[in-house]
Coordinates of C-alpha atoms and ligand atoms in Angstrom, one line a residue:
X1 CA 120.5 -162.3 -114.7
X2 CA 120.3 -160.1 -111.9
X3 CA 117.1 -158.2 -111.8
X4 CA 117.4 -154.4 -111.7
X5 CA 116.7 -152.8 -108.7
X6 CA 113.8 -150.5 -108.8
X7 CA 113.0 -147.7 -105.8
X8 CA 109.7 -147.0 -104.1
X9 CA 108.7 -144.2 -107.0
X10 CA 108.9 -147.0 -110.1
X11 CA 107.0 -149.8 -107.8
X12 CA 103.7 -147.1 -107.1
X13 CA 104.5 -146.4 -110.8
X14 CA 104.2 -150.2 -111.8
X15 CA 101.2 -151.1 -110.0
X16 CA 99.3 -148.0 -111.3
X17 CA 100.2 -148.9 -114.5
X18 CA 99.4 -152.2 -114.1
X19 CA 95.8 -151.2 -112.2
X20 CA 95.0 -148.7 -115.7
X21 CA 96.3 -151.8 -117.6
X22 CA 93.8 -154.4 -115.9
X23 CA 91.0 -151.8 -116.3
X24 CA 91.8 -152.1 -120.1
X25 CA 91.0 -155.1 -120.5
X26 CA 94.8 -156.7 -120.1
X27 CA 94.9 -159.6 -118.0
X28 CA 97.9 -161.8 -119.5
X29 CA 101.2 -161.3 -120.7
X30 CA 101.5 -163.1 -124.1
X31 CA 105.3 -162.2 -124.6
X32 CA 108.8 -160.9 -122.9
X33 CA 108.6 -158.2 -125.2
X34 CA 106.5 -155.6 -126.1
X35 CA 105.6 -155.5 -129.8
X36 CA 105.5 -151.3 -130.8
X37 CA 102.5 -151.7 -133.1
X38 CA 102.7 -148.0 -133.4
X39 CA 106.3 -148.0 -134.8
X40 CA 105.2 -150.8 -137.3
X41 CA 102.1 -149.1 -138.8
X42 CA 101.8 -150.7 -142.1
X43 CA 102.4 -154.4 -140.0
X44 CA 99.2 -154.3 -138.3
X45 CA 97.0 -156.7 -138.9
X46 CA 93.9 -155.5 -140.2
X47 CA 95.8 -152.7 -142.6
X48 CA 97.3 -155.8 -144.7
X49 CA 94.5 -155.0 -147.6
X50 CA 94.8 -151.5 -148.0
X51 CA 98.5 -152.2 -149.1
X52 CA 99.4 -153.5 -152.5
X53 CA 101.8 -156.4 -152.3
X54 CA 104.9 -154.6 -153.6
X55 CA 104.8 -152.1 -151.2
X56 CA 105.0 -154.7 -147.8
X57 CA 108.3 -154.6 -146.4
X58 CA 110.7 -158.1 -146.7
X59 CA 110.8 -160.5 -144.3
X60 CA 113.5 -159.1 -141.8
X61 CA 114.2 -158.9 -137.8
X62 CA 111.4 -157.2 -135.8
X63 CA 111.6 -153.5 -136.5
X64 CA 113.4 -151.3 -134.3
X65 CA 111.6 -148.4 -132.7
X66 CA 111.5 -145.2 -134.6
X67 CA 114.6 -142.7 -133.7
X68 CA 113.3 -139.6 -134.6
X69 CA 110.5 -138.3 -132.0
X70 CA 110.1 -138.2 -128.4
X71 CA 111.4 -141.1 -126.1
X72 CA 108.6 -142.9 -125.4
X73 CA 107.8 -144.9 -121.5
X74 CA 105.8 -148.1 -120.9
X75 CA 102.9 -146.1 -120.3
X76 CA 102.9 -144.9 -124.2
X77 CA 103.3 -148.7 -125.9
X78 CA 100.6 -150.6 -126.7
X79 CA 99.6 -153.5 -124.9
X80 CA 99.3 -155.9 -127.9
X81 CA 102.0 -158.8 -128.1
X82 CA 102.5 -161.3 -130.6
X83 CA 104.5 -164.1 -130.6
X84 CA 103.8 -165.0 -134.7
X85 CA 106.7 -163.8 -136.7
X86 CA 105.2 -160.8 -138.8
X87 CA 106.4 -159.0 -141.9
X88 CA 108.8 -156.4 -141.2
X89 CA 108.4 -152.2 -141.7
X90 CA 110.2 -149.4 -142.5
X91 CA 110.8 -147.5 -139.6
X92 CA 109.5 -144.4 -141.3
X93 CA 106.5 -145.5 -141.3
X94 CA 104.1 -143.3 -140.5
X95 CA 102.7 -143.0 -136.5
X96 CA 99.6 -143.9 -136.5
X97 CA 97.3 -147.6 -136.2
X98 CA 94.9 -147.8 -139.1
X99 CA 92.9 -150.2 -139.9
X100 CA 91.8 -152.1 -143.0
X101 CA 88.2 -150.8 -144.5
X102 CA 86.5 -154.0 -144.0
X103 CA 85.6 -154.7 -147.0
X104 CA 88.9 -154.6 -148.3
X105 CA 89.7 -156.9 -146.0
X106 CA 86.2 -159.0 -145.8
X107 CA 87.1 -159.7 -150.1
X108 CA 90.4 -160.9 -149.6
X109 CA 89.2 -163.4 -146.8
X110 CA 86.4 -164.4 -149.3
X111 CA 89.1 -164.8 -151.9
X112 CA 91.5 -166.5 -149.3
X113 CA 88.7 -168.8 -148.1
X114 CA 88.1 -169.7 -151.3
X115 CA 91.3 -171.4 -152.1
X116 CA 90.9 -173.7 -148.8
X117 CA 89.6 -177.5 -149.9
X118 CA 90.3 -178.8 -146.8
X119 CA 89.6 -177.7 -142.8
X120 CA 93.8 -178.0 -142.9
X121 CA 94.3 -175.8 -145.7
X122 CA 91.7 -173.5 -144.4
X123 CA 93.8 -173.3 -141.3
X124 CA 96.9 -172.5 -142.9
X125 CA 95.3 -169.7 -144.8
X126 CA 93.6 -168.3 -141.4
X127 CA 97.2 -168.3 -140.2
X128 CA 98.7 -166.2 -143.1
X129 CA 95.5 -164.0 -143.1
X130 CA 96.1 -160.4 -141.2
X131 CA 93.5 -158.8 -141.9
X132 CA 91.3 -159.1 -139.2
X133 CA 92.8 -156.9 -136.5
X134 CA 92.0 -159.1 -133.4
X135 CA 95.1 -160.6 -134.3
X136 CA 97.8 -158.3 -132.9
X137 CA 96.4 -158.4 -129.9
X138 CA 96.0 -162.1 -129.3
X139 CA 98.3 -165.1 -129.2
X140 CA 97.0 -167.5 -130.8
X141 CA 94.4 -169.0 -134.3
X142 CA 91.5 -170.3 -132.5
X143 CA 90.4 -172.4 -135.2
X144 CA 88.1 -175.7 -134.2
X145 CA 88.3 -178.2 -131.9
X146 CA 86.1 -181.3 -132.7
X147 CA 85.4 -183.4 -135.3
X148 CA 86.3 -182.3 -139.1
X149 CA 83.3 -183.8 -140.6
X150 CA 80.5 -183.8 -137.6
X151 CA 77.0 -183.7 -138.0
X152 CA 76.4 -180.8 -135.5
X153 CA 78.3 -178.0 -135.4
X154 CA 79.0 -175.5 -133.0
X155 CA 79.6 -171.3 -133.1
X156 CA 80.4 -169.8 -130.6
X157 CA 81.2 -165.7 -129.7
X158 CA 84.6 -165.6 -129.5
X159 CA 87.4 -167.0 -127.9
X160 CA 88.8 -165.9 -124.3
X161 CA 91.8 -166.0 -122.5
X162 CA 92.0 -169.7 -122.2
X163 CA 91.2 -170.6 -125.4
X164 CA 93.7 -168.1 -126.6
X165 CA 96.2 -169.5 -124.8
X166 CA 95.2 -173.6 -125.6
X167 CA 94.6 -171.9 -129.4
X168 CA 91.6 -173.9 -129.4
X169 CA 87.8 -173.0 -128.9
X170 CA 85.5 -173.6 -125.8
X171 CA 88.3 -175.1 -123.8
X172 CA 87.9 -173.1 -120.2
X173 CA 84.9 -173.2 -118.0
X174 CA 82.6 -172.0 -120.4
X175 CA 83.6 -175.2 -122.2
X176 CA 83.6 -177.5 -119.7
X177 CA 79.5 -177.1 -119.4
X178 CA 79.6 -177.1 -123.0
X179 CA 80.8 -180.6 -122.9
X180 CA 79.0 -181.7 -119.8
X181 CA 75.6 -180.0 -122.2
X182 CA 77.0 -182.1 -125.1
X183 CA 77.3 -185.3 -122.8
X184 CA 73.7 -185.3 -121.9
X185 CA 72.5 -186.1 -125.2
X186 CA 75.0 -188.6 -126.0
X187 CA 77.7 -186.5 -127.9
X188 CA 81.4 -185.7 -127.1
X189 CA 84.4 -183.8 -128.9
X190 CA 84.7 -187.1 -131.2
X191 CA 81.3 -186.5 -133.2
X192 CA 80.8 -182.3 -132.7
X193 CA 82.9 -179.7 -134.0
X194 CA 83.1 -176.5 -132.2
X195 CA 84.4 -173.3 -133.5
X196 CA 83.5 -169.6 -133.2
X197 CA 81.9 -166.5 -135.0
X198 CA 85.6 -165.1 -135.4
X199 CA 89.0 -166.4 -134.6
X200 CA 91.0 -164.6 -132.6
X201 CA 90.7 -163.7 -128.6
X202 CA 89.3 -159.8 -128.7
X203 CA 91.1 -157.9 -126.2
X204 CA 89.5 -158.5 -122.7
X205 CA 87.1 -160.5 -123.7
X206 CA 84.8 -157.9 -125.6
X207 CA 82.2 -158.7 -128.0
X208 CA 83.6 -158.9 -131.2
X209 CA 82.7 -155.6 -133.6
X210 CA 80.4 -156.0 -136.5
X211 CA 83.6 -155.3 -138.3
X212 CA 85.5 -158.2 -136.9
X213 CA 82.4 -160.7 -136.9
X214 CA 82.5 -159.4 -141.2
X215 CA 85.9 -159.9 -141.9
X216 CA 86.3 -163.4 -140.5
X217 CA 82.6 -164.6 -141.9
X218 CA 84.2 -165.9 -145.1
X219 CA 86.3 -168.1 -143.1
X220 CA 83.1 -169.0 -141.3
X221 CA 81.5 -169.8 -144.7
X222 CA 83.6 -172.0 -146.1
X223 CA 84.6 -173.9 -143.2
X224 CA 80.6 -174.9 -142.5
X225 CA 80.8 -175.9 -145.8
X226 CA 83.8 -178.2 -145.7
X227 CA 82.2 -179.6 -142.4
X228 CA 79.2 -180.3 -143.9
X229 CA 76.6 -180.5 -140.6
X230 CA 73.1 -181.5 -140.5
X231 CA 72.8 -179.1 -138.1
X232 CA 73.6 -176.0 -136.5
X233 CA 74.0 -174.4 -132.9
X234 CA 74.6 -170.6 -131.9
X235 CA 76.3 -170.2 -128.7
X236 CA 74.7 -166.7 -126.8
X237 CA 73.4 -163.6 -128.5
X238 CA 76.3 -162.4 -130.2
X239 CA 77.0 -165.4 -132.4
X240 CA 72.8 -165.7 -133.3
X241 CA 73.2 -162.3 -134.3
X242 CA 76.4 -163.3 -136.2
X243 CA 75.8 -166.2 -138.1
X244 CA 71.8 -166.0 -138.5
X245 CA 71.1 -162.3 -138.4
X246 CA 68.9 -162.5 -135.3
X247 CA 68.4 -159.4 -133.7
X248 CA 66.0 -158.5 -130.4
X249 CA 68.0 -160.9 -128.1
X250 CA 68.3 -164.5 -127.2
X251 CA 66.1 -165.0 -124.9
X252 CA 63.1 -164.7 -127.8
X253 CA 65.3 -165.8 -130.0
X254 CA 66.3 -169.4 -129.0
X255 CA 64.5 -172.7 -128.8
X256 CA 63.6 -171.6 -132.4
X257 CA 64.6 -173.4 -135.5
X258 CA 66.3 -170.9 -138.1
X259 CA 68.2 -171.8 -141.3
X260 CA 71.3 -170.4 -142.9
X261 CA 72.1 -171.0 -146.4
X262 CA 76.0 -172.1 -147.1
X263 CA 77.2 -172.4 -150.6
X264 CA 73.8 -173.3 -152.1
X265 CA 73.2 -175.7 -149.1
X266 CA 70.6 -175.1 -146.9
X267 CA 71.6 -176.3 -143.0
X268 CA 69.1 -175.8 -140.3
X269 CA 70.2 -174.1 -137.0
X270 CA 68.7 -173.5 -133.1
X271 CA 69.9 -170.6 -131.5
X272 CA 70.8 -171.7 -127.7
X273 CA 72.1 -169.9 -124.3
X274 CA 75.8 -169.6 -124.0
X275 CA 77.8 -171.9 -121.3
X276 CA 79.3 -168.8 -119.8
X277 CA 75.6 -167.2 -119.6
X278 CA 74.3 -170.5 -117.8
X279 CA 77.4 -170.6 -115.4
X280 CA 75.9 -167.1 -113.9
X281 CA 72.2 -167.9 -114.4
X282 CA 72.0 -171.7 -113.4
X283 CA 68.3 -170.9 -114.0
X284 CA 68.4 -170.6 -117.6
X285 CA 69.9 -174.9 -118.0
X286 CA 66.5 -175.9 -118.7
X287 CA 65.6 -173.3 -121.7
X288 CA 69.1 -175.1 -122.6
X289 CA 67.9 -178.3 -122.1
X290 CA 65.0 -178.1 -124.2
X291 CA 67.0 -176.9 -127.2
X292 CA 69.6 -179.9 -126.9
X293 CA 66.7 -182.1 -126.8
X294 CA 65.4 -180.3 -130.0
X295 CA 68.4 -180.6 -131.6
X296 CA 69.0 -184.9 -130.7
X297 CA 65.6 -185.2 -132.1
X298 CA 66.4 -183.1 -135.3
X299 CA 70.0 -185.0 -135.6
X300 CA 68.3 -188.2 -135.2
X301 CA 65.4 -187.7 -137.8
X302 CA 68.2 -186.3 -140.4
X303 CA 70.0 -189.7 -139.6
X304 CA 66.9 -191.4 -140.8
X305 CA 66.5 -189.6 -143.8
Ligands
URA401 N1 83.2 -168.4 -125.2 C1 83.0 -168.4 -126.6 O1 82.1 -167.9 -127.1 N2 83.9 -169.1 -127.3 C2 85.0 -169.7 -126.7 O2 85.7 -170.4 -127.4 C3 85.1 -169.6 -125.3 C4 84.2 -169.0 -124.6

């Protein structure tokens, strides 16, 4: 197909859309096609719980944009792709992009998680889970990479761009130390497992909101329990406060044995530096060091028990 020609006036319009864009946060392009979350309202992920079943729209083609109102530019859609097919809407639906109360949402993933007996089936409910609203916006589950039954698992913050685009966790640079961290006391992919405190990329790379961090924490809770560790790491200051409630920072917070109770089971866990912390502040490797040594001694006296 022959592109369409564009004049001086849409170029300077492009690139300042595309500069206001980047400022945003947006730095890929998941999709050919723009998904118009705002047309779809009661499709976005996150409002799935405040609907009763009967009311969600049949499977169908991908809505068409509403024909009543104003003609809307580029500048006016939302930046979120999707490349998952999603239930279908009315376009009547009304113009606006609510979200789920999360607690709505947080007890339908408890129920969801629930129902999961395996790290597979836990997947495939994570997959037909929307409400957690990180996933409009990114393109893929980032669900675990690793071992399904390790004796040390991994949380992370979130995952980013790469990860998002792999739809696995800790697979860009950040996760290139992380292995190199791993090697040094003798562990690899094959015997860690390696997820994160939610599931999906948030836009730009933000910290995940208490909201988002609530919502997927069911998913969290059962999957540590279907893993089964002997022990625990925190990746960074987000996911200590995540997972183990830590608050005043992780620089008091690491090198620090903590434990989180999962299903009745009681796992000890170290709060560590993140990889993508260390890659700015080389410094900090040896408070990292210290707390992978902690943790080989802990896996090794657990082995003895
Ligand atoms: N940082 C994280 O916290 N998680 C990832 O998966 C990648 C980078």
């Amino acid at each position: 197909m022959v592109p369409p020609m564009i004049d001086e006036e849409d170029r300077a319009g492009m690139a300042t859309l595309l500069a206001w864009w980047r400022e945003m946060g947006v730095d890929g392009v998941l999709d050919d096609a723009g998904n118009d979350w705002l047309a779809r309202a009661d499709a976005v992920p996150g409002q799935a719980f405040s609907l009763q079943k009967s009311e969600t729209a049949p499977e169908t083609p991908r809505a068409a944009p509403a024909a009543s109102g104003p003609a809307r530019t580029a500048a006016d859609r939302p930046i979120a792709t999707v490349t998952s097919p999603r239930p279908a809407v009315t376009t009547d639906a009304p113009r606006r992009f609510p979200t789920a109360p999360p607690d709505a949402a947080a007890l339908s993933a408890r129920q969801a998680a629930r129902q999961a007996k395996t790290l597979d089936e836990l997947r495939t409910v994570l997959e037909a889970f929307d409400g957690c609203a990180l996933k409009a916006t990114a393109k893929s589950l980032c669900f675990f990479r690793g071992r399904p039954d390790a004796r040390l698992m991994i949380v992370g913050e979130a995952p980013g761009r790469e990860e998002d685009l792999a739809g696995k966790p800790f697979v860009g640079r950040a996760g290139l130390l992380l292995d190199k961290m791993l090697a040094a006391i003798g562990l690899s992919e094959d015997n860690v497992h390696i997820t994160n405190v939610v599931y999906w990329r948030p836009p730009g790379n933000r910290t995940p909101t208490p909201q988002e961090v609530q919502v997927c924490r069911p998913f969290l809770e059962r999957q540590i329990e279907l893993v089964g560790p002997d022990v625990l790491m925190t990746l960074g200051g987000p996911a200590a406060t995540a997972l183990l409630g830590i608050e005043g920072g992780i620089m008091r917070a690491r090198g620090r044995w903590r434990e989180i109770e999962v299903a009745g089971r009681k796992v000890p866990a170290m709060p560590t530096l993140h990889p993508a912390y260390l890659l700015r502040t080389p410094i900090g490797k040896r408070l990292a060091w210290r707390d992978l040594l902690a943790i080989q001694d802990r896996l090794l006296a657990a082995r003895g028990k």
